[in-house]
Coordinates of C-alpha atoms and ligand atoms in Angstrom, one line a residue:
M294 CA 0.1 0.1 -0.1
A295 CA 1.3 3.5 -0.8
M296 CA 2.3 5.4 2.2
P297 CA 1.0 8.9 2.4
K298 CA 3.7 11.4 1.5
K299 CA 5.3 13.1 4.4
T300 CA 5.0 16.9 4.2
K301 CA 7.8 18.8 5.3
R302 CA 6.8 21.8 7.4
T303 CA 8.9 24.8 6.6
T304 CA 8.4 28.1 8.4
V305 CA 9.0 31.0 6.1
K306 CA 11.2 33.6 7.7
K307 CA 9.5 36.8 8.5
R308 CA 11.9 39.1 6.8
K309 CA 12.0 42.8 8.2
Y310 CA 13.4 45.8 6.5
I311 CA 14.7 49.0 7.9
F312 CA 15.1 52.0 5.4
V313 CA 17.7 54.6 6.6
V314 CA 17.3 57.9 4.9
G315 CA 18.9 61.4 5.4
G316 CA 17.5 64.7 6.1
V317 CA 18.8 68.3 6.2
M318 CA 22.2 67.6 4.6
S319 CA 24.6 64.9 3.3
G320 CA 27.8 63.9 5.1
V321 CA 26.3 63.5 8.6
G322 CA 27.0 59.8 8.8
K323 CA 24.2 57.7 7.4
G324 CA 26.7 55.1 6.5
V325 CA 27.9 54.9 10.0
T326 CA 24.3 54.9 11.4
T327 CA 23.3 52.2 9.1
S328 CA 26.4 50.1 10.1
S329 CA 25.9 50.7 13.8
I330 CA 22.3 49.8 13.6
G331 CA 23.4 46.5 12.0
R332 CA 25.9 45.9 14.8
I333 CA 23.5 46.5 17.7
L334 CA 20.9 44.2 16.0
Q335 CA 23.5 41.5 15.5
S336 CA 24.3 41.7 19.2
R337 CA 20.6 40.9 19.8
G338 CA 21.1 37.6 18.2
L339 CA 19.7 38.6 14.6
T340 CA 21.0 37.9 11.2
V341 CA 21.6 41.3 9.5
T342 CA 22.5 42.4 6.1
A343 CA 22.8 45.9 4.7
I344 CA 22.3 47.3 1.2
K345 CA 23.5 50.6 -0.2
V346 CA 21.5 52.4 -2.9
D347 CA 23.3 55.2 -4.7
P348 CA 21.0 57.4 -6.8
Y349 CA 23.3 58.3 -9.6
I350 CA 23.4 56.9 -13.2
N351 CA 26.8 55.3 -13.1
L352 CA 26.5 51.5 -13.0
D353 CA 29.1 51.3 -10.2
A354 CA 31.4 53.7 -8.3
G355 CA 34.5 52.5 -10.3
T356 CA 34.5 55.5 -12.9
M357 CA 34.1 58.3 -10.4
N358 CA 36.9 60.4 -9.3
P359 CA 37.8 59.5 -5.5
T360 CA 38.5 63.4 -4.7
E361 CA 34.9 64.0 -5.4
H362 CA 33.2 60.6 -4.4
G363 CA 35.5 59.2 -1.9
E364 CA 37.1 55.7 -2.1
C365 CA 35.8 53.0 -4.5
Y366 CA 35.3 50.1 -2.3
V367 CA 35.7 46.8 -4.0
L368 CA 33.7 43.7 -3.0
G369 CA 35.1 40.1 -2.9
D370 CA 32.9 39.4 -6.1
G371 CA 34.9 42.4 -7.8
Y372 CA 32.0 45.0 -7.8
E373 CA 33.3 48.4 -7.4
T374 CA 31.1 50.2 -4.8
D375 CA 30.5 53.2 -2.4
Q376 CA 32.8 53.6 0.7
D377 CA 29.8 53.0 2.7
M378 CA 30.0 49.3 1.8
G379 CA 33.3 49.2 3.7
N380 CA 31.7 50.4 6.8
Y381 CA 29.1 47.9 6.6
E382 CA 31.6 45.1 6.2
R383 CA 33.8 46.4 9.0
F384 CA 30.9 47.0 11.5
L385 CA 29.1 43.7 10.6
G386 CA 32.2 41.7 10.2
T387 CA 31.0 40.1 7.1
N388 CA 31.7 40.0 3.3
L389 CA 28.8 41.4 1.2
T390 CA 28.2 41.0 -2.6
S391 CA 27.0 43.0 -5.6
L392 CA 23.5 42.1 -4.5
N393 CA 24.1 44.4 -1.6
Y394 CA 24.7 47.6 -3.8
M395 CA 22.7 49.3 -6.6
T396 CA 22.6 52.5 -8.5
T397 CA 19.8 54.1 -10.5
G398 CA 21.8 53.1 -13.6
R399 CA 22.0 49.4 -12.5
V400 CA 18.3 49.3 -11.9
Y401 CA 17.2 50.9 -15.1
Q402 CA 19.8 48.8 -17.0
R403 CA 18.2 45.5 -15.7
V404 CA 14.6 46.8 -16.3
I405 CA 15.5 47.7 -20.1
E406 CA 17.3 44.3 -20.4
K407 CA 14.1 42.7 -19.1
E408 CA 11.9 44.8 -21.6
R409 CA 14.1 43.7 -24.5
N410 CA 13.8 40.1 -23.5
L411 CA 9.9 40.4 -23.4
E412 CA 10.0 39.5 -19.7
Y413 CA 7.2 42.2 -19.1
G414 CA 4.8 40.3 -21.4
G415 CA 4.0 43.1 -23.8
K416 CA 3.2 45.6 -21.1
C417 CA 4.0 49.2 -21.3
V418 CA 7.1 49.5 -19.1
Q419 CA 6.9 52.5 -17.0
V420 CA 9.0 54.4 -14.4
V421 CA 6.2 53.7 -11.8
P422 CA 5.9 51.1 -10.9
H423 CA 8.4 49.1 -12.8
I424 CA 11.5 50.8 -11.5
P425 CA 10.4 50.6 -7.7
L426 CA 9.5 47.0 -8.4
E427 CA 12.8 46.2 -9.6
I428 CA 14.4 47.9 -6.6
I429 CA 12.2 45.8 -4.4
S430 CA 12.9 42.6 -6.0
R431 CA 16.7 43.3 -5.5
I432 CA 16.4 44.3 -1.9
E433 CA 14.3 41.1 -1.2
K434 CA 16.9 39.0 -3.3
A435 CA 19.8 40.3 -1.1
S436 CA 17.8 39.5 2.0
R437 CA 17.1 36.1 1.0
K438 CA 20.6 35.5 -0.1
A439 CA 22.0 36.6 3.3
D440 CA 18.9 34.7 5.0
A441 CA 18.6 37.9 7.0
D442 CA 16.2 38.5 9.7
I443 CA 16.7 42.3 9.2
T444 CA 17.7 43.9 5.9
I445 CA 18.9 47.5 6.4
V446 CA 18.6 49.7 3.1
E447 CA 20.6 53.0 3.1
V448 CA 19.2 55.3 0.7
G449 CA 21.8 57.7 -0.6
G450 CA 21.3 61.5 -0.8
T451 CA 18.7 63.4 1.4
V452 CA 14.9 63.5 1.3
G453 CA 13.6 66.2 -1.0
E454 CA 15.9 65.5 -3.9
Y455 CA 14.8 64.4 -7.2
E456 CA 17.4 61.6 -7.6
N457 CA 16.3 59.3 -4.7
I458 CA 12.5 59.6 -5.2
L459 CA 12.1 56.1 -6.9
F460 CA 13.9 54.5 -4.0
L461 CA 11.7 56.2 -1.5
E462 CA 8.8 55.0 -3.5
A463 CA 10.0 51.5 -3.3
A464 CA 10.1 51.7 0.4
R465 CA 6.7 53.3 0.4
M466 CA 5.4 50.4 -1.7
M467 CA 6.9 47.7 0.7
K468 CA 5.4 49.5 3.8
M469 CA 2.1 49.5 2.1
K470 CA 2.2 45.7 1.5
A471 CA 3.6 44.8 4.9
P472 CA 3.4 47.7 7.4
D473 CA 4.7 45.6 10.2
N474 CA 7.8 44.6 8.5
I475 CA 9.1 48.0 7.5
L476 CA 10.7 50.7 9.5
T477 CA 12.1 54.1 8.3
V478 CA 14.9 55.8 10.2
L479 CA 15.5 59.4 9.4
V480 CA 19.1 60.6 10.0
S481 CA 18.9 64.2 10.5
Y482 CA 21.1 67.0 11.5
V483 CA 20.6 69.4 14.5
P484 CA 22.7 72.4 14.1
M485 CA 24.0 74.5 16.9
P486 CA 24.9 77.9 15.4
S487 CA 27.6 79.5 17.7
K488 CA 26.1 82.9 17.6
V489 CA 22.6 81.4 18.6
G490 CA 24.0 79.3 21.3
E491 CA 21.4 76.5 21.4
M492 CA 20.6 73.6 19.2
K493 CA 17.9 74.2 16.4
T494 CA 15.5 71.6 15.6
K495 CA 13.6 73.2 12.8
P496 CA 15.6 71.7 9.9
T497 CA 14.8 68.3 11.3
Q498 CA 11.2 69.2 11.5
H499 CA 11.3 70.2 7.8
A500 CA 13.2 67.1 6.7
S501 CA 10.5 64.9 8.5
R502 CA 7.8 66.8 6.7
T503 CA 9.6 66.4 3.4
L504 CA 10.0 62.8 4.1
G505 CA 6.2 62.7 4.6
S506 CA 5.5 64.0 1.2
S507 CA 7.1 60.9 -0.2
G508 CA 4.5 58.9 1.6
L509 CA 6.7 57.7 4.4
Q510 CA 6.7 58.5 8.0
A511 CA 9.8 58.4 10.2
D512 CA 9.7 55.9 12.9
I513 CA 12.9 56.7 14.5
I514 CA 14.8 59.9 14.2
V515 CA 18.6 59.7 14.7
A516 CA 19.6 63.4 15.5
R517 CA 23.3 64.0 14.5
S518 CA 24.7 66.9 16.5
E519 CA 27.9 68.2 17.9
V520 CA 26.8 67.5 21.5
P521 CA 24.2 65.1 22.9
L522 CA 20.5 66.2 22.6
D523 CA 19.0 67.4 25.8
A524 CA 15.5 66.4 27.0
V525 CA 14.0 69.6 25.7
R526 CA 15.3 69.2 22.1
K527 CA 14.2 65.5 22.2
E528 CA 10.6 66.4 23.3
K529 CA 10.4 69.1 20.5
I530 CA 11.6 66.7 17.8
A531 CA 9.3 64.0 19.1
Q532 CA 6.3 66.3 19.0
F533 CA 6.9 68.0 15.7
C534 CA 7.8 64.9 13.9
S535 CA 5.3 62.6 15.4
V536 CA 7.4 60.0 17.0
D537 CA 7.6 59.1 20.6
T538 CA 10.5 60.6 22.6
K539 CA 12.1 57.1 23.0
S540 CA 12.4 57.1 19.1
V541 CA 14.6 60.1 19.1
I542 CA 18.1 59.0 19.3
S543 CA 20.9 61.2 20.4
A544 CA 23.9 60.9 18.0
P545 CA 26.5 63.4 19.1
D546 CA 30.0 63.7 17.4
V547 CA 32.4 60.9 18.9
E548 CA 36.1 60.4 18.9
S549 CA 35.9 57.2 17.0
I550 CA 32.9 55.9 14.9
Y551 CA 33.4 52.3 16.6
H552 CA 31.7 54.1 19.6
V553 CA 28.4 54.9 17.7
P554 CA 26.9 51.4 18.5
Q555 CA 27.3 51.7 22.1
N556 CA 26.0 55.3 22.1
F557 CA 22.9 54.1 20.2
E558 CA 22.3 51.7 23.1
K559 CA 22.4 54.3 25.7
D560 CA 19.3 55.5 24.1
G561 CA 17.9 52.0 23.9
L562 CA 17.8 51.9 20.1
S563 CA 17.7 48.2 19.6
D564 CA 14.9 47.7 22.1
T565 CA 13.0 50.3 20.4
I566 CA 13.6 48.7 17.0
L567 CA 12.8 45.2 18.2
K568 CA 9.6 46.4 19.8
K569 CA 8.5 48.4 16.5
L570 CA 9.2 45.4 14.4
G571 CA 7.7 43.0 16.8
I572 CA 10.7 40.8 17.1
R573 CA 11.5 38.9 20.2
S574 CA 15.1 39.5 21.6
R575 CA 17.5 36.6 21.2
G576 CA 19.8 37.9 23.9
R577 CA 22.4 40.7 24.1
D578 CA 26.1 40.4 23.6
M579 CA 28.4 43.2 22.8
K580 CA 31.5 41.8 24.4
A581 CA 33.8 41.5 21.6
W582 CA 32.9 44.9 20.3
E583 CA 33.2 46.6 23.7
S584 CA 36.6 44.9 24.3
F585 CA 37.6 46.5 21.0
T586 CA 36.3 50.0 21.9
R587 CA 38.2 49.7 25.2
K588 CA 41.3 49.2 23.4
I589 CA 40.7 52.4 21.7
E590 CA 40.1 54.3 25.0
R591 CA 43.2 52.7 26.3
A592 CA 45.5 53.5 23.4
K593 CA 47.9 56.2 24.6
K594 CA 51.4 55.7 22.9
P595 CA 51.3 57.4 19.5
V596 CA 52.3 55.7 16.4
K597 CA 52.9 58.3 13.6
I598 CA 52.0 57.2 10.1
A599 CA 52.2 59.3 7.0
V600 CA 49.8 58.5 4.2
V601 CA 51.3 59.8 0.9
G602 CA 48.7 60.3 -1.7
K603 CA 47.1 62.7 -3.9
Y604 CA 43.3 62.6 -3.6
F605 CA 43.1 64.9 -0.6
A606 CA 42.4 68.5 -2.0
T607 CA 38.8 69.6 -2.9
G608 CA 38.9 73.3 -3.1
D609 CA 40.2 74.7 0.0
F610 CA 39.5 71.7 2.1
V611 CA 41.5 68.6 2.8
L612 CA 39.4 65.3 2.9
S613 CA 40.8 61.9 3.5
D614 CA 37.5 60.0 2.3
A615 CA 39.4 58.7 -0.7
Y616 CA 41.6 56.6 1.5
I617 CA 39.0 55.5 4.1
S618 CA 39.7 51.8 4.2
V619 CA 43.5 52.4 4.4
I620 CA 43.0 54.7 7.5
E621 CA 40.6 52.2 9.2
A622 CA 42.9 49.4 8.7
I623 CA 45.7 51.3 10.1
K624 CA 43.6 52.1 12.9
H625 CA 42.5 48.4 13.6
S626 CA 46.1 47.4 13.8
A627 CA 47.3 50.2 16.0
Y628 CA 44.5 49.7 18.5
H629 CA 45.1 46.1 18.8
K630 CA 48.9 46.9 19.5
G631 CA 47.7 49.4 22.1
C632 CA 48.7 52.4 20.2
M633 CA 47.1 55.7 19.1
P634 CA 47.4 56.1 15.4
E635 CA 48.6 59.6 14.4
L636 CA 47.7 60.1 10.6
T637 CA 49.2 62.7 8.4
W638 CA 48.2 63.2 4.8
L639 CA 51.1 64.1 2.7
D640 CA 50.4 65.3 -0.9
S641 CA 53.1 63.5 -3.2
S642 CA 53.6 66.1 -5.6
Q643 CA 55.3 68.4 -3.1
Y644 CA 58.4 66.4 -3.2
E645 CA 58.5 66.8 -6.9
K646 CA 58.9 70.4 -6.4
E647 CA 61.0 70.3 -3.3
P648 CA 62.9 67.0 -2.9
K649 CA 64.4 68.5 0.3
K650 CA 61.1 68.1 2.1
L651 CA 61.7 64.4 2.0
S652 CA 63.8 64.4 5.0
D653 CA 60.7 65.4 7.0
L654 CA 59.5 61.7 6.6
K655 CA 62.1 60.8 9.2
D656 CA 59.6 62.3 11.7
Y657 CA 57.2 59.4 11.1
D658 CA 57.1 55.9 12.4
G659 CA 56.0 54.5 8.9
V660 CA 54.8 55.5 5.7
V661 CA 51.9 54.3 3.5
V662 CA 51.6 54.8 -0.2
P663 CA 48.0 53.7 -1.1
G664 CA 46.5 53.0 -4.6
G665 CA 46.2 55.5 -7.2
F666 CA 45.8 56.1 -10.8
G667 CA 47.5 58.2 -13.5
T668 CA 50.5 60.7 -13.8
R669 CA 50.0 63.3 -11.3
G670 CA 52.2 62.9 -8.2
I671 CA 53.8 59.6 -9.3
E672 CA 57.4 61.0 -9.3
G673 CA 56.9 62.3 -5.7
K674 CA 55.7 58.7 -4.8
I675 CA 58.7 57.2 -6.4
L676 CA 61.0 59.6 -4.3
V677 CA 59.0 58.8 -1.2
A678 CA 59.7 54.9 -1.7
N679 CA 63.3 55.6 -2.5
Y680 CA 63.8 57.6 0.8
C681 CA 62.0 54.9 2.8
R682 CA 63.9 52.3 1.4
K683 CA 67.4 54.1 1.9
N684 CA 66.5 55.4 5.4
K685 CA 65.0 52.2 6.7
I686 CA 61.6 53.9 7.4
P687 CA 58.8 51.2 7.4
Y688 CA 57.1 51.5 4.2
F689 CA 53.8 49.8 3.1
G690 CA 52.8 50.2 -0.7
L691 CA 49.2 49.2 -1.6
C692 CA 48.8 48.6 -5.4
Y693 CA 50.2 51.8 -7.0
G694 CA 52.3 52.1 -4.0
M695 CA 53.8 48.7 -4.8
Q696 CA 54.1 49.3 -8.4
I697 CA 56.1 52.5 -7.8
A698 CA 58.3 50.6 -5.4
V699 CA 59.2 48.3 -8.3
V700 CA 59.9 51.2 -10.5
E701 CA 62.2 52.7 -7.8
Y702 CA 64.1 49.6 -7.4
A703 CA 64.6 49.1 -11.0
R704 CA 65.8 52.7 -11.6
N705 CA 68.1 53.0 -8.5
V706 CA 69.3 49.5 -7.9
L707 CA 69.2 47.9 -11.5
G708 CA 70.3 51.2 -12.9
L709 CA 67.5 51.3 -15.4
A710 CA 67.0 55.0 -15.4
D711 CA 64.2 55.1 -17.9
A712 CA 62.2 52.5 -15.8
H713 CA 58.5 53.3 -15.5
T714 CA 55.1 52.0 -15.6
V715 CA 53.3 52.3 -19.0
E716 CA 50.3 53.9 -17.3
M717 CA 52.3 57.1 -17.8
K718 CA 51.6 59.1 -21.0
E719 CA 55.2 58.9 -22.3
R720 CA 56.0 55.1 -23.0
P721 CA 59.2 54.1 -21.1
K722 CA 61.8 52.0 -22.6
H723 CA 61.9 49.8 -19.6
R724 CA 58.4 48.9 -19.2
I725 CA 58.8 47.7 -15.5
I726 CA 55.1 47.9 -14.9
D727 CA 53.1 46.8 -17.9
I728 CA 49.6 46.5 -19.0
M729 CA 48.2 43.1 -18.6
P730 CA 47.6 41.3 -21.9
E731 CA 43.9 40.9 -21.5
Q732 CA 43.6 44.6 -20.5
K733 CA 45.2 45.9 -23.8
K734 CA 42.0 45.4 -25.9
R735 CA 39.8 46.7 -23.3
L736 CA 41.7 49.9 -23.3
Q737 CA 41.9 50.1 -27.0
D738 CA 37.9 49.7 -27.1
S739 CA 37.6 52.5 -24.4
D740 CA 36.0 49.7 -22.1
Y741 CA 37.0 51.2 -18.8
G742 CA 34.0 50.6 -16.6
G743 CA 34.3 47.6 -14.4
S744 CA 37.0 46.1 -16.7
M745 CA 40.2 46.0 -14.3
R746 CA 41.3 42.9 -12.6
L747 CA 38.8 43.2 -9.7
G748 CA 37.9 41.3 -6.5
N749 CA 39.1 38.0 -5.0
Y750 CA 42.0 36.3 -6.3
E751 CA 44.1 33.7 -4.7
A752 CA 48.0 34.2 -4.1
I753 CA 50.7 31.8 -2.9
V754 CA 52.9 33.1 -0.3
G755 CA 56.6 31.9 -0.3
P756 CA 58.2 30.4 2.8
G757 CA 60.5 32.3 5.1
T758 CA 59.2 35.8 4.2
I759 CA 57.8 38.5 6.2
A760 CA 54.5 38.0 4.4
R761 CA 54.3 34.3 5.3
K762 CA 55.2 35.1 8.9
A763 CA 52.3 37.5 9.0
Y764 CA 49.6 35.4 7.2
K765 CA 50.8 32.1 8.7
A766 CA 49.3 30.6 5.6
E767 CA 50.6 29.6 2.3
K768 CA 47.3 30.4 0.3
I769 CA 45.6 33.6 0.8
I770 CA 42.7 35.4 -1.0
E771 CA 42.7 39.1 -1.5
R772 CA 40.7 41.8 -3.3
H773 CA 42.2 43.5 -6.3
R774 CA 41.7 46.5 -8.5
H775 CA 44.3 47.2 -11.1
R776 CA 45.2 47.2 -14.9
Y777 CA 48.9 46.9 -14.7
E778 CA 51.3 44.4 -13.3
V779 CA 54.9 43.8 -12.7
N780 CA 56.4 42.9 -16.1
P781 CA 57.4 39.2 -15.9
E782 CA 60.5 40.0 -18.2
Y783 CA 62.1 41.8 -15.4
I784 CA 61.4 39.6 -12.4
E785 CA 64.7 37.6 -12.7
Q786 CA 66.8 40.8 -12.8
L787 CA 64.9 42.3 -9.9
E788 CA 65.1 39.0 -7.8
A789 CA 68.9 38.8 -8.5
A790 CA 69.3 42.3 -7.3
G791 CA 67.7 41.5 -4.0
L792 CA 63.9 42.3 -4.3
V793 CA 61.7 39.4 -3.0
F794 CA 58.5 38.6 -4.7
S795 CA 57.0 36.8 -1.7
G796 CA 53.5 36.4 -3.1
K797 CA 52.6 35.3 -6.6
S798 CA 49.5 34.3 -8.4
P799 CA 49.0 30.4 -8.3
N800 CA 50.6 30.1 -11.8
G801 CA 53.4 32.2 -10.8
Q802 CA 52.8 34.8 -13.5
L803 CA 51.5 37.7 -11.4
M804 CA 53.6 39.3 -8.6
E805 CA 51.3 39.9 -5.6
I806 CA 53.7 40.8 -2.8
L807 CA 57.1 42.3 -2.7
E808 CA 59.4 42.9 0.3
L809 CA 63.0 43.4 1.3
P810 CA 64.4 40.7 3.5
E811 CA 64.1 41.7 7.3
K812 CA 67.9 41.7 7.7
K813 CA 68.0 44.6 5.1
H814 CA 65.0 46.8 6.1
P815 CA 62.8 46.7 9.1
F816 CA 59.6 46.6 6.8
Y817 CA 59.5 47.3 3.1
V818 CA 56.4 45.6 1.7
G819 CA 54.1 46.2 -1.1
T820 CA 51.1 44.4 -2.4
Q821 CA 49.5 44.4 -5.8
Y822 CA 46.1 43.9 -4.0
H823 CA 44.3 46.0 -1.4
P824 CA 44.7 44.4 2.1
E825 CA 42.9 47.5 3.7
L826 CA 39.5 46.0 2.1
I827 CA 39.3 43.1 4.1
S828 CA 40.8 44.5 7.5
R829 CA 38.0 44.4 10.3
P830 CA 38.0 46.0 13.7
L831 CA 37.7 42.7 15.4
D832 CA 40.0 41.0 12.9
P833 CA 42.8 43.5 11.7
H834 CA 44.7 42.5 8.5
P835 CA 47.9 40.6 9.2
L836 CA 50.1 42.6 7.1
F837 CA 48.9 45.8 8.6
L838 CA 49.6 44.3 12.0
A839 CA 53.1 43.5 10.9
F840 CA 53.6 47.0 9.5
I841 CA 52.4 48.7 12.8
S842 CA 54.6 46.4 14.7
A843 CA 57.5 47.6 12.8
C844 CA 56.4 51.1 13.1
I845 CA 56.2 50.7 16.8
K846 CA 59.8 49.2 17.0
K847 CA 61.2 52.3 15.1
Ligands
LIG107 N1 47.0 52.5 -11.5 C1 47.5 51.1 -11.1 C2 46.9 50.0 -12.0 O1 45.8 50.2 -12.6 C3 47.3 50.9 -9.7 C4 45.7 50.9 -9.3 C5 45.5 51.0 -7.9 O2 46.4 51.4 -7.1 N2 44.4 50.6 -7.5 O3 47.3 49.0 -12.1

């Protein structure tokens, strides 16, 4: 007799979503807010993922000038994204994928593709609802992929702009469909004009009203300000923005962004979120995070690091956003070693004009030359690499910083005066850094976007090297973003002259790490990849740890 089929009971997870939107102005820390909310919800035993939506047309962040847009953050799968993604990964201690990032351009591209494939079944494809529907399907897909209890979606820009309207519409549509599953957090700015002498809540009231005109009501307001919000201001915001006082979260400026999660908890933010979303708490455990922030508080002894780059200046202002992951990676390692990192930004082109200034580098415990592109400032960087090599100043070159170290070695040790990278306008006789074969055609076709060697690639680390000692592993996986490489034709000569390629691609063709032996230099290391992208506060990168150790010794 046939047995009745056993039916397997599967419970469908109730996925919840938090939209984080900005009011008043940009740059007040929506990314850190999103990341910190993620962290405190993780501490309540929930699985969290985060998505960034950027309202611009670019398909990714890879083609934008870092001086204007900040760092381009590369994910493991090679997608070039916004720097906020770095904060998510660092705070959540996780690796995200291209599903966790979208731009207006990417959404439209997919909708048009689907239309061409007849996937809309003969319908007229319209901005509304088809664009928001595509956005929603992407959000839900990312949530499923991460099997997240809570998916936090940060909407770029501020409310009231044209650009992000369709993303807010997607949030509104999701809220309509399942009101209990969606929460809106408004990150607003509460200024304290020095002449007025008190905090002003009016801009926040306006922002909340503007948000209302998109059909969304703020459930929680994170009020960014110089100093903590007092009870009067909280009441006022609550009353005029129609939220309860408990839902107004004071978010004053802090010494370190890593203190933000604990600050939020002072106002009971995770409790408020769980209550509003109807989720039962699964405990509370911030131990590891707190032990890290205690390290920050205890770090006293300074370690002075110079970051030599070129993407600092915008008008009269100096911003370090272009190197944010490098800076964070230095901090993680310094704190773990009990030191307070003191970072100085140095524009490399100054050394081209005034080489005498190089001797100032002696004031630092270590020098980092991060990634970069193009001609400007490169000769200055080469001079810096030369100075650090000769004067035994710990040197860490990342990507371009590694390539220029090879050029410097070829010029000054091999005596190939004309050695250079072919990335320069004038083609050098000695193409020490050459274009990768598969890249040549792409450049000829002006195929620039998303076409570099991107994302995770394996490398093999040689025995008895600084790198091996740091990684304690033979096989490593690191994230890349480059078009050029050390020219294989010069490897033998360079190695014979004492340069050690301690990391290579598995087929031995691509040089991934260079170093000088410890006997010759306290720390002279370069990586073709970007180790800074996988350094985490609770898990600093081994090479940064080794670099900081060498700096401390100096
Ligand atoms: N410009 C170099 C290249 O394309 C280095 C890139 C980088 O530093 N990210 O290979």
